[in-house]
Structures are given as C-alpha cells and as structure tokens.
Short mmCIF file of C-alpha atoms in Angstrom, two decimals:
data_model
loop_
_atom_site.label_atom_id
_atom_site.label_comp_id
_atom_site.label_asym_id
_atom_site.label_seq_id
_atom_site.Cartn_x
_atom_site.Cartn_y
_atom_site.Cartn_z
CA GLU Q 117 29.84 50.54 2.44
CA THR Q 118 32.74 49.86 0.10
CA GLY Q 119 33.85 46.93 -2.02
CA VAL Q 120 31.77 43.76 -1.96
CA THR Q 121 29.48 42.99 0.96
CA GLN Q 122 27.68 39.75 1.81
CA THR Q 123 24.88 38.90 4.22
CA PRO Q 124 24.44 36.95 6.35
CA ARG Q 125 27.99 36.17 7.42
CA HIS Q 126 26.93 32.92 9.05
CA LEU Q 127 23.91 30.69 8.33
CA VAL Q 128 22.77 27.41 9.81
CA MET Q 129 19.89 25.67 8.08
CA GLY Q 130 18.14 22.34 7.99
CA MET Q 131 17.84 20.28 4.84
CA THR Q 132 14.20 21.26 4.36
CA ASN Q 133 14.70 25.01 4.80
CA LYS Q 134 14.74 27.71 2.14
CA LYS Q 135 17.15 30.59 2.58
CA SER Q 136 18.88 33.21 0.47
CA LEU Q 137 22.36 34.68 0.44
CA LYS Q 138 22.78 38.30 -0.58
CA CYS Q 139 25.70 40.05 -2.22
CA GLU Q 140 26.10 43.73 -3.07
CA GLN Q 141 28.99 45.37 -4.89
CA HIS Q 142 29.77 49.08 -4.59
CA LEU Q 143 32.47 49.14 -7.29
CA GLY Q 144 30.40 49.91 -10.38
CA HIS Q 145 31.32 46.56 -11.93
CA ASN Q 146 29.40 44.76 -14.67
CA ALA Q 147 30.07 41.12 -13.74
CA MET Q 148 29.28 39.20 -10.55
CA TYR Q 149 30.15 35.68 -9.47
CA TRP Q 150 29.29 33.03 -6.89
CA TYR Q 151 32.07 30.70 -5.71
CA LYS Q 152 32.01 27.78 -3.28
CA GLN Q 153 34.96 27.08 -0.99
CA SER Q 154 34.87 23.70 0.75
CA ALA Q 155 37.42 22.53 3.27
CA LYS Q 156 40.69 21.46 1.63
CA LYS Q 157 39.35 22.11 -1.89
CA PRO Q 158 40.11 24.92 -4.32
CA LEU Q 159 37.51 27.62 -4.86
CA GLU Q 160 34.92 26.45 -7.38
CA LEU Q 161 33.02 28.79 -9.66
CA MET Q 162 29.24 28.30 -9.44
CA PHE Q 163 27.64 31.09 -11.48
CA VAL Q 164 28.58 34.14 -13.49
CA TYR Q 165 26.40 37.12 -14.32
CA SER Q 166 27.42 39.72 -16.87
CA LEU Q 167 25.23 42.81 -17.21
CA GLU Q 168 22.54 40.84 -15.36
CA GLU Q 169 22.65 37.96 -17.87
CA ARG Q 170 23.50 34.58 -16.45
CA VAL Q 171 26.22 32.42 -17.94
CA GLU Q 172 25.25 28.86 -17.15
CA ASN Q 173 27.43 26.55 -15.15
CA ASN Q 174 25.96 23.12 -15.73
CA SER Q 175 27.72 21.36 -12.90
CA VAL Q 176 25.79 23.17 -10.15
CA PRO Q 177 22.79 21.27 -8.65
CA SER Q 178 19.38 22.84 -9.13
CA ARG Q 179 18.97 23.27 -5.37
CA PHE Q 180 21.13 26.38 -5.87
CA SER Q 181 19.31 29.13 -7.76
CA PRO Q 182 20.97 32.49 -8.50
CA GLU Q 183 19.23 35.79 -9.14
CA CYS Q 184 20.69 39.07 -10.35
CA PRO Q 185 18.05 41.84 -10.31
CA ASN Q 186 20.56 44.56 -11.27
CA SER Q 187 24.30 44.95 -11.76
CA SER Q 188 24.92 45.73 -8.08
CA HIS Q 189 23.01 42.91 -6.41
CA LEU Q 190 23.30 39.13 -6.55
CA PHE Q 191 21.37 36.50 -4.65
CA LEU Q 192 21.81 32.78 -4.17
CA HIS Q 193 18.57 31.02 -3.25
CA LEU Q 194 19.00 27.76 -1.38
CA HIS Q 195 16.47 24.95 -0.96
CA THR Q 196 16.58 21.32 0.17
CA LEU Q 197 20.33 21.42 0.65
CA GLN Q 198 22.50 18.51 1.68
CA PRO Q 199 25.10 18.40 4.49
CA GLU Q 200 27.86 18.29 1.85
CA ASP Q 201 26.75 21.76 0.75
CA SER Q 202 28.21 23.17 3.96
CA ALA Q 203 30.96 25.55 2.86
CA LEU Q 204 32.04 29.17 2.58
CA TYR Q 205 30.10 30.86 -0.22
CA LEU Q 206 31.93 33.77 -1.76
CA CYS Q 207 30.64 36.51 -4.01
CA ALA Q 208 32.96 38.43 -6.33
CA SER Q 209 32.70 41.18 -8.91
CA SER Q 210 34.83 42.47 -11.78
CA GLN Q 211 34.61 45.26 -14.33
CA ASP Q 212 34.07 42.77 -17.14
CA ARG Q 213 33.75 38.99 -17.14
CA ALA Q 214 36.27 37.68 -19.62
CA SER Q 215 38.99 40.23 -20.25
CA GLY Q 216 41.42 39.40 -17.46
CA ASP Q 217 39.88 41.92 -15.10
CA THR Q 218 40.58 41.39 -11.42
CA GLN Q 219 37.79 39.82 -9.40
CA TYR Q 220 37.22 41.35 -5.97
CA PHE Q 221 35.73 39.12 -3.29
CA GLY Q 222 33.33 39.70 -0.44
CA PRO Q 223 33.87 38.31 3.07
CA GLY Q 224 31.75 35.23 2.41
CA THR Q 225 28.83 33.47 4.06
CA ARG Q 226 29.71 30.46 6.19
CA LEU Q 227 26.87 27.97 5.57
CA THR Q 228 26.23 24.94 7.73
CA VAL Q 229 23.57 22.44 6.65
CA LEU Q 230 22.34 20.15 9.40
CA GLU E 30 40.92 22.07 -18.93
CA ASP E 31 42.86 24.69 -17.00
CA GLN E 32 44.94 23.42 -14.08
CA VAL E 33 46.73 25.17 -11.23
CA THR E 34 49.06 23.51 -8.74
CA GLN E 35 50.54 25.36 -5.79
CA SER E 36 53.51 24.28 -3.71
CA PRO E 37 54.33 23.79 -0.98
CA GLU E 38 50.96 23.08 0.67
CA ALA E 39 52.25 24.61 3.89
CA LEU E 40 55.31 26.70 4.72
CA ARG E 41 56.60 27.69 8.13
CA LEU E 42 59.13 30.50 8.34
CA GLN E 43 60.90 32.41 11.03
CA GLU E 44 60.40 36.15 11.01
CA GLY E 45 62.88 37.64 8.54
CA GLU E 46 63.45 34.34 6.69
CA SER E 47 62.78 35.01 3.00
CA SER E 48 61.23 32.35 0.76
CA SER E 49 59.10 31.74 -2.35
CA LEU E 50 55.76 30.15 -3.13
CA ASN E 51 55.21 28.40 -6.45
CA CYS E 52 52.19 28.32 -8.75
CA SER E 53 52.39 26.02 -11.80
CA TYR E 54 49.66 26.33 -14.39
CA THR E 55 48.36 24.81 -17.60
CA VAL E 56 45.94 26.91 -19.64
CA SER E 57 44.68 27.25 -23.20
CA GLY E 58 45.93 30.82 -23.55
CA LEU E 59 46.51 32.93 -20.45
CA ARG E 60 44.36 36.01 -19.96
CA GLY E 61 45.70 36.68 -16.47
CA LEU E 62 47.27 35.12 -13.38
CA PHE E 63 46.07 36.37 -10.02
CA TRP E 64 47.49 36.16 -6.50
CA TYR E 65 45.24 36.54 -3.49
CA ARG E 66 45.76 36.41 0.25
CA GLN E 67 43.09 34.79 2.42
CA ASP E 68 42.86 35.03 6.20
CA PRO E 69 40.85 32.40 8.11
CA GLY E 70 37.10 32.87 7.75
CA LYS E 71 37.46 35.77 5.31
CA GLY E 72 37.23 36.30 1.59
CA PRO E 73 40.32 36.39 -0.63
CA GLU E 74 42.08 39.76 -0.74
CA PHE E 75 43.56 40.75 -4.10
CA LEU E 76 47.35 41.12 -4.29
CA PHE E 77 48.57 41.05 -7.91
CA THR E 78 47.56 40.43 -11.51
CA LEU E 79 50.17 39.31 -14.07
CA TYR E 80 49.40 39.13 -17.78
CA SER E 81 52.52 38.09 -19.67
CA ALA E 82 55.75 36.15 -19.15
CA GLY E 83 58.51 38.28 -17.71
CA GLU E 84 56.14 40.57 -15.87
CA GLU E 85 56.91 41.37 -12.22
CA LYS E 86 54.93 43.27 -9.57
CA GLU E 87 55.85 44.32 -6.05
CA LYS E 88 53.97 45.38 -2.96
CA GLU E 89 55.74 45.88 0.35
CA ARG E 90 57.46 42.55 1.18
CA LEU E 91 55.84 40.66 -1.70
CA LYS E 92 57.00 40.28 -5.29
CA ALA E 93 55.22 38.25 -7.95
CA THR E 94 56.86 36.99 -11.12
CA LEU E 95 55.50 35.12 -14.15
CA THR E 96 56.90 32.70 -16.72
CA LYS E 97 55.05 30.74 -19.41
CA LYS E 98 54.47 27.82 -17.03
CA GLU E 99 54.64 29.15 -13.50
CA SER E 100 54.49 32.11 -11.16
CA PHE E 101 56.41 32.75 -7.98
CA LEU E 102 55.40 34.84 -4.97
CA HIS E 103 58.59 35.94 -3.25
CA ILE E 104 58.33 37.03 0.38
CA THR E 105 61.23 39.10 1.66
CA ALA E 106 61.88 39.36 5.41
CA PRO E 107 58.37 38.19 6.35
CA LYS E 108 56.58 39.28 9.51
CA PRO E 109 54.02 37.34 11.59
CA GLU E 110 51.23 39.45 10.05
CA ASP E 111 52.09 37.90 6.65
CA SER E 112 50.71 34.59 7.94
CA ALA E 113 47.77 33.61 5.71
CA THR E 114 46.80 31.29 2.87
CA TYR E 115 48.07 32.52 -0.48
CA LEU E 116 45.95 31.60 -3.48
CA CYS E 117 46.91 31.55 -7.13
CA ALA E 118 44.31 31.60 -9.92
CA VAL E 119 44.31 31.77 -13.71
CA GLN E 120 41.84 33.00 -16.27
CA SER E 121 42.20 31.59 -19.77
CA TYR E 122 40.86 32.30 -23.22
CA GLY E 123 38.84 29.10 -22.91
CA ASP E 124 38.10 26.56 -25.59
CA ALA E 125 39.10 26.52 -29.23
CA GLY E 126 36.08 28.64 -30.05
CA GLY E 127 37.54 31.44 -28.00
CA THR E 128 34.62 31.60 -25.59
CA SER E 129 35.24 32.39 -21.99
CA TYR E 130 32.91 33.34 -19.23
CA GLY E 131 35.25 34.83 -16.65
CA LYS E 132 36.05 31.63 -14.82
CA LEU E 133 38.99 31.74 -12.43
CA THR E 134 40.65 28.36 -11.83
CA PHE E 135 42.22 28.32 -8.38
CA GLY E 136 44.99 26.26 -6.85
CA GLN E 137 44.58 24.76 -3.40
CA GLY E 138 46.69 27.46 -1.82
CA THR E 139 49.81 27.62 0.33
CA ILE E 140 49.33 28.08 4.05
CA LEU E 141 52.09 30.39 5.26
CA THR E 142 52.95 30.67 8.96
CA VAL E 143 55.56 33.17 10.09
CA HIS E 144 56.84 32.72 13.63
CA PRO E 145 58.21 35.68 15.62
#
C-alpha cells in the first residue's frame, strides 16, 4: 500500500448505529487530518492530529469522535448521526501541520445516513 | 478569517482550447497556496504548491502562477482526460498570535469539462 488509504470506501448507517472510519498513511508523516466534503460545499476541516496530539476544532459536533493511536493511523468514530452528516469524509496527512507542507489525501469514505 | 473564491464555477472547453482558472484569496499571511485535482467520487490529487508572489510551477499541460491576491491555473491545449474539478486551498499563519494548526481553507472548485 502506498500513500493514504481509507476504509471502508462506502458506508450506509442508520441514525442509531455506531461505526468507525479508518485511515492509514504510508508516507512517514507526522500530521493527519479529517475533512468533510458535502455536496456543493468546500472541504471543511474537522480535526487535526500532530504527533498523535489532537488540535481541537470546536465547531465539530460531539457525535464525531477522532482517535489517533499512532502517527500512521487515524480513526473517526461515529454515533447517533443525522442525515445531514451524509458526505464524503476525507483523510489527509502532511509532514508537519503548520509549515506549509502539502497535505496528501486518501480516496475518501462515502457516508450515507438514513 | 481566510477566504478563497474560485471562478468560474464551471468551464466547458473544446479539446485544444486553452484557458485559465482563477483563485482569489484573502489570508492573514500566506504560508502556501495549493492546487488539487479531484475526480468524481475520489480524493483530491495534489498538483502544485506555491509559496510566494511571482512563483510559477508547471506540470504537463498545467501551469500555476501566484500573485499577492490570486492564483491562476493555466491549461494549455487540454485533453478530455483533464476533465475534473480543480480545487484551490490556502494555509495561513493564522491569528495575530501566530498560531496555526495546519488548516487548509478550500474554495468551492471549478468543474472543468473538456469535449473531444
């Protein structure tokens, strides 16, 4: 595997379900990110991790819970989502988080909340 | 707050018809401006990073340029396989305290369609 991988690629869940999205980067980077891409909206940053430490983004609802067990893996735990949470969820990584380093994206998980 | 505006929203070209996409930005100190290409249902694919006004970068039929207020993505003699959404994003130095947490602010993108 190379670059940034994400699983699953597609996910359908009910509002009462709990699921997790997984991201793995094979680039040796120190920072990882979760973005949300909704239809006809720009990509929105959700969370940033740098060397496994989370940088808070206060605008994200608590039904989204990130986890970064090491510098190569990132999870997004989902619970009691709403239909408006349906979107493409993208993971990205960069060498460092705030020095203008390029962020490389994974293929995304297409989430549908029924 | 950082802002990015891309124009046009959509652009239809004939194969071989050169054109430019625009990205206007407002930031509190530019760390970098990034261009990505995104195909339907896929993640953004990195194209270029520009750091300072006057900088230019080229890759095949694409050339990106940067001024203090905007960036252009020039497409020379495009082919149908260049059809995609092109995204522009900026990373800034953040607030007056100089803190920044790696946030990229994206524009809404330009949907490019190249007809054979």
